[in-house]
Amino acid sequence: MNQSAIHRLLGGKRLENPKKTDLLPLFEKRLAANLSLIQELFFSLYPNQTYGMAFEELLALMAKLFKRRPEDLKIQDLQRLGEGNWYQRGQWIGMQLYVDRFCGDLKGLEEKLPYLEKLGINFLHLMPLTKRPKGQNDGGYAVNSYTEIDPVFGTDADLTLLTKKFREKGICLMLDFVVNHTSDEYPWALSAKKGNPEFQQYYYTYADRTIPDLFEVSLPEVFPETSPGNFTYDADMQRWVMTVFNHYQWDLNYTNPEVFMAMLENLVELSNKGVDVIRFDALAFLWKRIGTDSQNLPEAHRLISLFRMCLQVVAPGAVILAEAIVSPQQIVRYFGEGIYQGNECELAYNATYMACLWDSIATKKTRLLYRSLETIPAKPKMCTWVNYVRCHDDIGLGFDDRNIAELGWNPGDHRRFLLDYYCQRLEWSPAKGAVFMYNPLTGDGRITGSTASLLGLEKALEEKDSKGIDQALDKILLLYGSILAFPGIPLVYAGDEIAMLNDYSYLTDPAKADDSRWVNRPVHDWEAVSNLRKRSLPSSRVFQKLKKLIALRKEIDVLTDTGNLRLLDSGNEHLLVFERHSEGGAGLLLVGNFDENPQVLNASWLESLGYLNKKGNKNLVNGKTLDLNSGLLEVSPYDLLWLLKV
Ligand code: GLC
Ligand code: GLC
């Protein structure tokens, strides 16, 4: 629904202090505005005549859910609709963290807010907080409840108090909605195990292997080492159940409209806790069809859009982030296409940019990065990226093979090189990572490790190599500077701000030992934080510089995403150069050197772009005036430049 439509709906009223009576007709108005799209989406997924009843149920459900939405959130919904694309403000700086590993529990998090504020963080992605099985639970991505807080983190009331506090302080909260699967202990799964046929229909369950075998022909494996295959035999139920991720994560069967409605209720309940951004976990997998890889299917898109449109009626202040770690061409489709453009997810992880930054570090060249950015279809104006360097998962090599081949590289060899470079198979590489989920059948593998360890800090510290330490820290800043200047919301992975290394302690915990992603899920190093005043420590050096970059980012208006990115070809394959510009002529230029040798840029080129005049210019990152020699600007190894138009 666009802005003018909203204003029309509210009779052009100012939205600052809406009264209770203003809120009552909102449901009907929003429903009327979105009904035809909702109907179309619903019947395209559930066409059978008998589903006519289900649609009536959906309408009744939405009305019930709207009534349950707390009044302060209803008002916030209105304010946000009035403000427009609030999530595109340049001010947001995110951090992703595990509450238990960062600070213990939700109460503890409140005490740590000053630390986060000091760094400039005002957007938090808290990793799953709700009830989960004891032992293996995929870091909470196997859910026993979508809404009840696990006692490890505190109580439901603790979260409500915290979100109130966040709202007062203007902190945006993102939580996960694990939309593709529940744990095998979820109440529906328990009923299915007891033989209840209704709940067996909530999942993909089969009496024998006939259909599972048909699916397996074309289904890839997500966790081939620890959870091979996509089906698990459940002895209690005496049936096979689809488990695309771990064997204890049961895929929900969205061909059943009851599942959609029950999950919509869970979604709204979650947003009613004061969640601003809802991370749709593994959403590419939502619809399955025999004969396909069951990822990115058109029905999955329609289903997500249906969730979005129902949310638009009930809780329009909440937006959706797509966790679609898929190929570059596929990711943008989660912003919605055709008539659904802008009616699917407002945000998506920029997994392509992330993977290409790591490619650039390993190859010391930005060629694949350029090629990939140039070939990604444009995103809709009202949508934006969440940019990140590392997250809690592995780094997938999600490039488009055609792009690799067009550079004259062999895609298979190139991927192998990246695994070798990051996973300690090359003597000369400074990286200390590990291979995640190697699949000998396909030769596919992914990479795990902390930012600092992958960039060489761990090895350099072990070898007491001070130059190596400096370079690793420069690389951390180079990558973070590259996401901070890119359009979208930058997300810092907790621990990266103090250059935390790999954490090998997971190997002694049987519930974690077989999942090497835990190497990059460290317990926060508060000792390093208490030593931030000791400026020469690597942790302090990164913290101070990142803090400065974050503060700069917030001051520079052109860094707000208005569709204002211009990728520039400097003619030097080691450099990343892009500009963010405004219609009024303002601009910020980023120059990053991904090579271990100094590189040069033509000063007259910078001048023609407006970033240089007779007096030179200052690099905002370190405050130094650019040093020009014989018409050339020298960019030091791994240096990051942010230049304002002069
Ligand atoms: C997402 C999560 C990942 C999890 C998977 C299954 O990809 O980021 O950690 O293992 O979904 O829920
Ligand atoms: C799958 C998901 C991705 C996630 C990964 C977990 O590849 O698509 O989202 O990162 O599993 O390792």
Coordinates of N, CA and C and ligand atoms in Angstrom, one line a residue, residues 96 98 125 127-128 137-142 176 178-181 222-223 244-246 248-249 279-283 285 323-325 349 391-394 436 446 515 517 521, ligand 1:
Q96 N 24.2 -8.2 15.5 CA 23.5 -9.5 15.7 C 24.2 -10.2 16.9
Y98 N 23.9 -13.4 20.2 CA 23.3 -14.4 21.0 C 23.2 -13.9 22.4
H125 N 19.6 -7.5 16.3 CA 19.1 -8.8 15.9 C 19.5 -9.8 17.1
M127 N 19.4 -13.4 18.5 CA 19.2 -14.7 18.0 C 18.1 -15.4 18.8
P128 N 17.6 -16.6 18.3 CA 16.3 -17.1 18.8 C 16.3 -17.2 20.3
N137 N 19.8 -28.2 19.2 CA 18.6 -27.4 18.8 C 19.0 -26.3 17.7
D138 N 20.1 -26.5 17.1 CA 20.5 -25.6 16.0 C 20.5 -24.1 16.5
G139 N 21.1 -23.9 17.7 CA 21.1 -22.6 18.2 C 19.8 -21.9 18.4
G140 N 18.7 -22.8 18.6 CA 17.4 -22.2 18.8 C 16.6 -22.2 17.5
Y141 N 17.2 -22.6 16.4 CA 16.4 -22.6 15.2 C 15.5 -23.9 15.1
A142 N 15.6 -24.7 16.1 CA 14.6 -25.8 16.2 C 13.7 -25.3 17.3
D176 N 13.8 -13.6 15.0 CA 13.6 -14.6 14.0 C 12.2 -15.2 14.0
V178 N 11.1 -18.6 12.6 CA 11.6 -19.8 11.9 C 10.4 -20.5 11.2
V179 N 10.2 -20.0 10.0 CA 8.9 -20.2 9.2 C 8.9 -21.5 8.5
N180 N 10.1 -22.1 8.3 CA 10.1 -23.3 7.4 C 9.9 -24.6 8.2
H181 N 10.3 -24.6 9.5 CA 10.2 -25.9 10.2 C 10.0 -25.6 11.7
V222 N 21.3 -29.8 2.7 CA 21.8 -28.6 3.4 C 22.9 -29.0 4.4
F223 N 22.7 -30.1 5.1 CA 23.8 -30.5 6.1 C 24.2 -31.9 5.8
V244 N 14.6 -31.2 5.9 CA 15.6 -30.7 5.0 C 16.8 -30.2 5.7
F245 N 16.6 -29.6 6.9 CA 17.8 -29.1 7.7 C 18.3 -30.3 8.6
N246 N 18.2 -30.1 9.9 CA 18.6 -31.2 10.7 C 17.5 -32.2 10.9
Y248 N 16.1 -33.2 13.4 CA 15.1 -32.8 14.4 C 14.3 -31.6 14.1
Q249 N 14.5 -31.1 12.8 CA 13.7 -29.9 12.3 C 12.8 -30.4 11.2
R279 N 12.7 -11.6 10.9 CA 13.7 -12.3 10.0 C 13.0 -13.6 9.6
F280 N 12.6 -13.7 8.4 CA 12.0 -14.9 7.9 C 13.2 -15.9 7.6
D281 N 13.3 -16.9 8.4 CA 14.4 -17.8 8.4 C 14.2 -18.8 7.2
A282 N 15.3 -19.1 6.5 CA 15.3 -20.1 5.5 C 14.0 -20.1 4.6
L283 N 13.6 -18.9 4.2 CA 12.3 -18.8 3.5 C 12.3 -19.3 2.1
F285 N 12.9 -22.1 1.2 CA 12.6 -23.5 1.2 C 11.1 -23.8 1.5
E323 N 15.8 -14.1 4.7 CA 17.1 -14.8 4.8 C 17.1 -15.8 3.7
A324 N 17.4 -15.3 2.5 CA 17.5 -16.1 1.3 C 18.9 -16.2 0.9
I325 N 19.6 -17.2 1.4 CA 21.0 -17.3 1.0 C 21.1 -18.2 -0.2
Y349 N 19.0 -10.0 3.1 CA 20.4 -10.1 3.4 C 21.2 -10.0 2.0
C391 N 28.1 -13.6 9.8 CA 27.0 -13.8 10.7 C 27.2 -15.2 11.4
H392 N 26.2 -15.7 12.0 CA 26.4 -16.9 12.8 C 26.5 -18.2 11.9
D393 N 26.2 -18.0 10.6 CA 26.3 -19.2 9.7 C 27.6 -19.2 8.9
D394 N 27.7 -20.2 8.1 CA 28.8 -20.3 7.2 C 28.8 -19.3 6.1
F436 N 33.0 -26.1 6.1 CA 31.7 -26.5 6.7 C 30.9 -27.3 5.7
R446 N 31.4 -25.1 2.4 CA 31.2 -23.7 2.8 C 32.3 -23.4 3.8
D515 N 29.0 -29.3 14.6 CA 28.5 -28.2 13.8 C 29.6 -27.0 14.0
R517 N 30.0 -24.3 12.7 CA 29.6 -22.9 12.7 C 29.8 -22.3 14.1
R521 N 30.7 -18.4 17.1 CA 29.6 -17.9 17.9 C 30.2 -17.8 19.3
Ligands
GLC1 C1 18.9 -20.4 8.8 C2 19.7 -20.1 10.0 C3 20.6 -21.2 10.3 C4 19.8 -22.4 10.5 C5 18.8 -22.7 9.4 C6 17.8 -23.7 9.8 O1 19.7 -20.6 7.7 O2 20.5 -18.9 9.8 O3 21.4 -21.0 11.4 O4 20.6 -23.6 10.7 O5 18.2 -21.5 9.0 O6 16.9 -23.1 10.6

